[in-house]
GROMACS .gro file of N, CA, C and O in nm:
model
  292
    1TYR      N    1   1.526  -1.213   1.041
    1TYR     CA    2   1.410  -1.294   1.068
    1TYR      C    3   1.316  -1.306   0.950
    1TYR      O    4   1.212  -1.371   0.962
    2ALA      N    5   1.349  -1.247   0.839
    2ALA     CA    6   1.263  -1.252   0.721
    2ALA      C    7   1.236  -1.397   0.684
    2ALA      O    8   1.328  -1.478   0.669
    3GLY      N    9   1.108  -1.428   0.667
    3GLY     CA   10   1.068  -1.559   0.623
    3GLY      C   11   1.073  -1.667   0.728
    3GLY      O   12   1.055  -1.783   0.697
    4LYS      N   13   1.101  -1.631   0.855
    4LYS     CA   14   1.114  -1.733   0.960
    4LYS      C   15   0.990  -1.743   1.048
    4LYS      O   16   0.990  -1.823   1.140
    5ASN      N   17   0.888  -1.662   1.024
    5ASN     CA   18   0.763  -1.668   1.101
    5ASN      C   19   0.787  -1.652   1.250
    5ASN      O   20   0.729  -1.722   1.333
    6LYS      N   21   0.875  -1.556   1.287
    6LYS     CA   22   0.909  -1.534   1.426
    6LYS      C   23   0.874  -1.394   1.477
    6LYS      O   24   0.864  -1.372   1.597
    7VAL      N   25   0.862  -1.300   1.386
    7VAL     CA   26   0.852  -1.160   1.424
    7VAL      C   27   0.712  -1.123   1.475
    7VAL      O   28   0.611  -1.165   1.419
    8ASN      N   29   0.709  -1.047   1.582
    8ASN     CA   30   0.588  -0.997   1.640
    8ASN      C   31   0.518  -0.903   1.541
    8ASN      O   32   0.574  -0.802   1.499
    9PRO      N   33   0.393  -0.932   1.499
    9PRO     CA   34   0.324  -0.850   1.399
    9PRO      C   35   0.251  -0.728   1.455
    9PRO      O   36   0.187  -0.654   1.380
   10THR      N   37   0.262  -0.701   1.583
   10THR     CA   38   0.185  -0.594   1.646
   10THR      C   39   0.212  -0.457   1.584
   10THR      O   40   0.119  -0.380   1.559
   11ALA      N   41   0.337  -0.423   1.559
   11ALA     CA   42   0.370  -0.291   1.504
   11ALA      C   43   0.304  -0.273   1.367
   11ALA      O   44   0.248  -0.164   1.337
   12THR      N   45   0.306  -0.374   1.285
   12THR     CA   46   0.243  -0.365   1.154
   12THR      C   47   0.094  -0.350   1.164
   12THR      O   48   0.032  -0.270   1.096
   13ILE      N   49   0.034  -0.425   1.256
   13ILE     CA   50  -0.111  -0.418   1.275
   13ILE      C   51  -0.152  -0.283   1.330
   13ILE      O   52  -0.250  -0.223   1.284
   14LEU      N   53  -0.075  -0.229   1.424
   14LEU     CA   54  -0.108  -0.097   1.477
   14LEU      C   55  -0.084   0.013   1.373
   14LEU      O   56  -0.153   0.115   1.377
   15SER      N   57   0.007  -0.009   1.283
   15SER     CA   58   0.025   0.086   1.171
   15SER      C   59  -0.100   0.085   1.083
   15SER      O   60  -0.144   0.188   1.035
   16ALA      N   61  -0.158  -0.033   1.065
   16ALA     CA   62  -0.284  -0.042   0.990
   16ALA      C   63  -0.395   0.031   1.062
   16ALA      O   64  -0.480   0.096   0.998
   17VAL      N   65  -0.395   0.025   1.194
   17VAL     CA   66  -0.494   0.099   1.274
   17VAL      C   67  -0.481   0.249   1.245
   17VAL      O   68  -0.581   0.319   1.223
   18LEU      N   69  -0.357   0.299   1.246
   18LEU     CA   70  -0.335   0.441   1.218
   18LEU      C   71  -0.381   0.478   1.078
   18LEU      O   72  -0.439   0.583   1.056
   19MET      N   73  -0.354   0.390   0.981
   19MET     CA   74  -0.396   0.416   0.841
   19MET      C   75  -0.549   0.421   0.833
   19MET      O   76  -0.606   0.508   0.769
   20LEU      N   77  -0.614   0.329   0.902
   20LEU     CA   78  -0.761   0.329   0.901
   20LEU      C   79  -0.816   0.457   0.961
   20LEU      O   80  -0.913   0.514   0.911
   21ARG      N   81  -0.756   0.504   1.070
   21ARG     CA   82  -0.800   0.630   1.129
   21ARG      C   83  -0.778   0.747   1.030
   21ARG      O   84  -0.861   0.836   1.020
   22HIS      N   85  -0.665   0.742   0.963
   22HIS     CA   86  -0.632   0.849   0.867
   22HIS      C   87  -0.735   0.856   0.754
   22HIS      O   88  -0.765   0.968   0.706
   23ILE      N   89  -0.788   0.744   0.714
   23ILE     CA   90  -0.888   0.744   0.605
   23ILE      C   91  -1.029   0.744   0.658
   23ILE      O   92  -1.124   0.705   0.589
   24ASN      N   93  -1.044   0.788   0.785
   24ASN     CA   94  -1.173   0.804   0.848
   24ASN      C   95  -1.253   0.675   0.861
   24ASN      O   96  -1.374   0.673   0.844
   25GLU      N   97  -1.184   0.568   0.888
   25GLU     CA   98  -1.248   0.438   0.915
   25GLU      C   99  -1.228   0.404   1.062
   25GLU      O  100  -1.171   0.301   1.100
   26ALA      N  101  -1.279   0.495   1.147
   26ALA     CA  102  -1.258   0.481   1.292
   26ALA      C  103  -1.316   0.351   1.349
   26ALA      O  104  -1.256   0.290   1.436
   27SER      N  105  -1.430   0.310   1.299
   27SER     CA  106  -1.493   0.188   1.352
   27SER      C  107  -1.405   0.067   1.323
   27SER      O  108  -1.383  -0.017   1.412
   28ALA      N  109  -1.353   0.055   1.203
   28ALA     CA  110  -1.266  -0.056   1.168
   28ALA      C  111  -1.136  -0.049   1.247
   28ALA      O  112  -1.085  -0.152   1.294
   29ALA      N  113  -1.085   0.073   1.265
   29ALA     CA  114  -0.962   0.090   1.343
   29ALA      C  115  -0.984   0.046   1.487
   29ALA      O  116  -0.898  -0.023   1.545
   30ASP      N  117  -1.095   0.083   1.546
   30ASP     CA  118  -1.126   0.045   1.684
   30ASP      C  119  -1.137  -0.105   1.697
   30ASP      O  120  -1.084  -0.164   1.792
   31ARG      N  121  -1.204  -0.168   1.601
   31ARG     CA  122  -1.219  -0.314   1.606
   31ARG      C  123  -1.084  -0.385   1.598
   31ARG      O  124  -1.057  -0.478   1.675
   32LEU      N  125  -0.997  -0.338   1.508
   32LEU     CA  126  -0.866  -0.400   1.493
   32LEU      C  127  -0.780  -0.376   1.617
   32LEU      O  128  -0.715  -0.469   1.665
   33GLU      N  129  -0.781  -0.257   1.667
   33GLU     CA  130  -0.703  -0.223   1.786
   33GLU      C  131  -0.751  -0.306   1.905
   33GLU      O  132  -0.669  -0.359   1.982
   34ASN      N  133  -0.880  -0.316   1.923
   34ASN     CA  134  -0.935  -0.394   2.034
   34ASN      C  135  -0.903  -0.543   2.020
   34ASN      O  136  -0.876  -0.611   2.120
   35ALA      N  137  -0.904  -0.594   1.899
   35ALA     CA  138  -0.870  -0.735   1.875
   35ALA      C  139  -0.723  -0.759   1.912
   35ALA      O  140  -0.691  -0.859   1.977
   36ALA      N  141  -0.635  -0.670   1.872
   36ALA     CA  142  -0.493  -0.682   1.905
   36ALA      C  143  -0.474  -0.677   2.057
   36ALA      O  144  -0.399  -0.757   2.115
   37ARG      N  145  -0.542  -0.583   2.119
   37ARG     CA  146  -0.532  -0.566   2.264
   37ARG      C  147  -0.577  -0.694   2.336
   37ARG      O  148  -0.512  -0.741   2.429
   38LYS      N  149  -0.686  -0.754   2.288
   38LYS     CA  150  -0.740  -0.876   2.349
   38LYS      C  151  -0.638  -0.991   2.340
   38LYS      O  152  -0.612  -1.060   2.439
   39VAL      N  153  -0.580  -1.010   2.224
   39VAL     CA  154  -0.483  -1.118   2.203
   39VAL      C  155  -0.359  -1.093   2.291
   39VAL      O  156  -0.308  -1.186   2.355
   40LEU      N  157  -0.312  -0.968   2.296
   40LEU     CA  158  -0.197  -0.937   2.377
   40LEU      C  159  -0.226  -0.961   2.525
   40LEU      O  160  -0.144  -1.016   2.599
   41LYS      N  161  -0.344  -0.920   2.569
   41LYS     CA  162  -0.381  -0.936   2.710
   41LYS      C  163  -0.391  -1.083   2.749
   41LYS      O  164  -0.347  -1.124   2.856
   42GLU      N  165  -0.453  -1.165   2.660
   42GLU     CA  166  -0.466  -1.307   2.688
   42GLU      C  167  -0.330  -1.374   2.696
   42GLU      O  168  -0.310  -1.465   2.777
   43GLY      N  169  -0.237  -1.334   2.607
   43GLY     CA  170  -0.102  -1.388   2.610
   43GLY      C  171  -0.087  -1.529   2.561
   43GLY      O  172   0.019  -1.590   2.574
   44LYS      N  173  -0.194  -1.586   2.506
   44LYS     CA  174  -0.188  -1.727   2.462
   44LYS      C  175  -0.129  -1.740   2.323
   44LYS      O  176  -0.041  -1.824   2.300
   45PHE      N  177  -0.175  -1.659   2.228
   45PHE     CA  178  -0.130  -1.667   2.090
   45PHE      C  179  -0.036  -1.550   2.060
   45PHE      O  180  -0.070  -1.463   1.980
   46VAL      N  181   0.078  -1.546   2.127
   46VAL     CA  182   0.173  -1.438   2.108
   46VAL      C  183   0.312  -1.495   2.073
   46VAL      O  184   0.342  -1.611   2.105
   47THR      N  185   0.392  -1.414   2.011
   47THR     CA  186   0.526  -1.453   1.969
   47THR      C  187   0.618  -1.462   2.090
   47THR      O  188   0.588  -1.412   2.197
   48TYR      N  189   0.732  -1.525   2.070
   48TYR     CA  190   0.825  -1.556   2.179
   48TYR      C  191   0.869  -1.432   2.258
   48TYR      O  192   0.890  -1.440   2.378
   49ASP      N  193   0.877  -1.316   2.191
   49ASP     CA  194   0.926  -1.196   2.259
   49ASP      C  195   0.825  -1.140   2.359
   49ASP      O  196   0.858  -1.056   2.441
   50LEU      N  197   0.701  -1.187   2.351
   50LEU     CA  198   0.598  -1.142   2.444
   50LEU      C  199   0.572  -1.243   2.557
   50LEU      O  200   0.486  -1.218   2.640
   51LYS      N  201   0.645  -1.350   2.558
   51LYS     CA  202   0.633  -1.448   2.663
   51LYS      C  203   0.730  -1.411   2.777
   51LYS      O  204   0.834  -1.350   2.755
   52GLN      N  205   0.697  -1.454   2.898
   52GLN     CA  206   0.784  -1.425   3.012
   52GLN      C  207   0.920  -1.491   2.992
   52GLN      O  208   1.024  -1.438   3.024
   53ASP      N  209   0.917  -1.613   2.938
   53ASP     CA  210   1.038  -1.688   2.907
   53ASP      C  211   1.048  -1.698   2.755
   53ASP      O  212   0.961  -1.758   2.690
   54ARG      N  213   1.151  -1.642   2.697
   54ARG     CA  214   1.165  -1.641   2.550
   54ARG      C  215   1.176  -1.782   2.489
   54ARG      O  216   1.163  -1.798   2.371
   55ASN      N  217   1.199  -1.879   2.569
   55ASN     CA  218   1.209  -2.016   2.521
   55ASN      C  219   1.079  -2.094   2.546
   55ASN      O  220   1.076  -2.216   2.534
   56ASP      N  221   0.974  -2.021   2.581
   56ASP     CA  222   0.844  -2.084   2.608
   56ASP      C  223   0.794  -2.158   2.484
   56ASP      O  224   0.776  -2.100   2.379
   57PRO      N  225   0.772  -2.289   2.496
   57PRO     CA  226   0.731  -2.366   2.380
   57PRO      C  227   0.587  -2.335   2.332
   57PRO      O  228   0.548  -2.379   2.225
   58THR      N  229   0.511  -2.259   2.410
   58THR     CA  230   0.376  -2.224   2.369
   58THR      C  231   0.372  -2.100   2.280
   58THR      O  232   0.265  -2.063   2.229
   59ALA      N  233   0.489  -2.036   2.259
   59ALA     CA  234   0.494  -1.920   2.170
   59ALA      C  235   0.454  -1.960   2.029
   59ALA      O  236   0.482  -2.070   1.985
   60VAL      N  237   0.386  -1.869   1.962
   60VAL     CA  238   0.343  -1.896   1.825
   60VAL      C  239   0.424  -1.810   1.728
   60VAL      O  240   0.497  -1.720   1.769
   61GLY      N  241   0.407  -1.832   1.600
   61GLY     CA  242   0.475  -1.753   1.498
   61GLY      C  243   0.395  -1.631   1.458
   61GLY      O  244   0.283  -1.607   1.504
   62THR      N  245   0.454  -1.552   1.370
   62THR     CA  246   0.393  -1.430   1.320
   62THR      C  247   0.254  -1.457   1.265
   62THR      O  248   0.157  -1.389   1.299
   63GLN      N  249   0.243  -1.555   1.179
   63GLN     CA  250   0.117  -1.585   1.113
   63GLN      C  251   0.011  -1.627   1.212
   63GLN      O  252  -0.104  -1.582   1.205
   64GLU      N  253   0.048  -1.712   1.306
   64GLU     CA  254  -0.050  -1.759   1.405
   64GLU      C  255  -0.100  -1.645   1.494
   64GLU      O  256  -0.220  -1.641   1.528
   65MET      N  257  -0.013  -1.554   1.531
   65MET     CA  258  -0.056  -1.440   1.612
   65MET      C  259  -0.149  -1.350   1.532
   65MET      O  260  -0.252  -1.305   1.582
   66ALA      N  261  -0.113  -1.323   1.407
   66ALA     CA  262  -0.199  -1.240   1.321
   66ALA      C  263  -0.334  -1.306   1.301
   66ALA      O  264  -0.438  -1.238   1.303
   67GLU      N  265  -0.336  -1.435   1.283
   67GLU     CA  266  -0.463  -1.508   1.266
   67GLU      C  267  -0.545  -1.500   1.393
   67GLU      O  268  -0.670  -1.488   1.387
   68ALA      N  269  -0.483  -1.506   1.510
   68ALA     CA  270  -0.556  -1.496   1.637
   68ALA      C  271  -0.620  -1.356   1.647
   68ALA      O  272  -0.734  -1.344   1.694
   69ILE      N  273  -0.550  -1.254   1.603
   69ILE     CA  274  -0.605  -1.119   1.606
   69ILE      C  275  -0.723  -1.112   1.510
   69ILE      O  276  -0.829  -1.056   1.545
   70CYS      N  277  -0.711  -1.168   1.393
   70CYS     CA  278  -0.821  -1.170   1.297
   70CYS      C  279  -0.944  -1.242   1.352
   70CYS      O  280  -1.056  -1.197   1.333
   71ARG      N  281  -0.921  -1.352   1.420
   71ARG     CA  282  -1.032  -1.427   1.481
   71ARG      C  283  -1.103  -1.345   1.589
   71ARG      O  284  -1.221  -1.366   1.616
   72SER      N  285  -1.030  -1.253   1.651
   72SER     CA  286  -1.086  -1.170   1.759
   72SER      C  287  -1.162  -1.050   1.708
   72SER      O  288  -1.220  -0.976   1.788
   73LEU      N  289  -1.162  -1.028   1.580
   73LEU     CA  290  -1.232  -0.910   1.525
   73LEU      C  291  -1.381  -0.921   1.544
   73LEU      O  292  -1.441  -1.021   1.539
   0.00000   0.00000   0.00000
């Protein structure tokens, strides 16, 4: 899937949350984790693997999901 803008970015983003906690940036970690949680809960700007139907045409790509999380910060 490299370079295809299809992969769910949640694992990478949550790894960043762990890194932020490790460097004592708890506030930033909380904000990022909450933003990811919000986007996942809404289910609107998520990749195909998080849709009920994997062929759902409303699924977005990696970049669009990451951008939605950033907008939720």
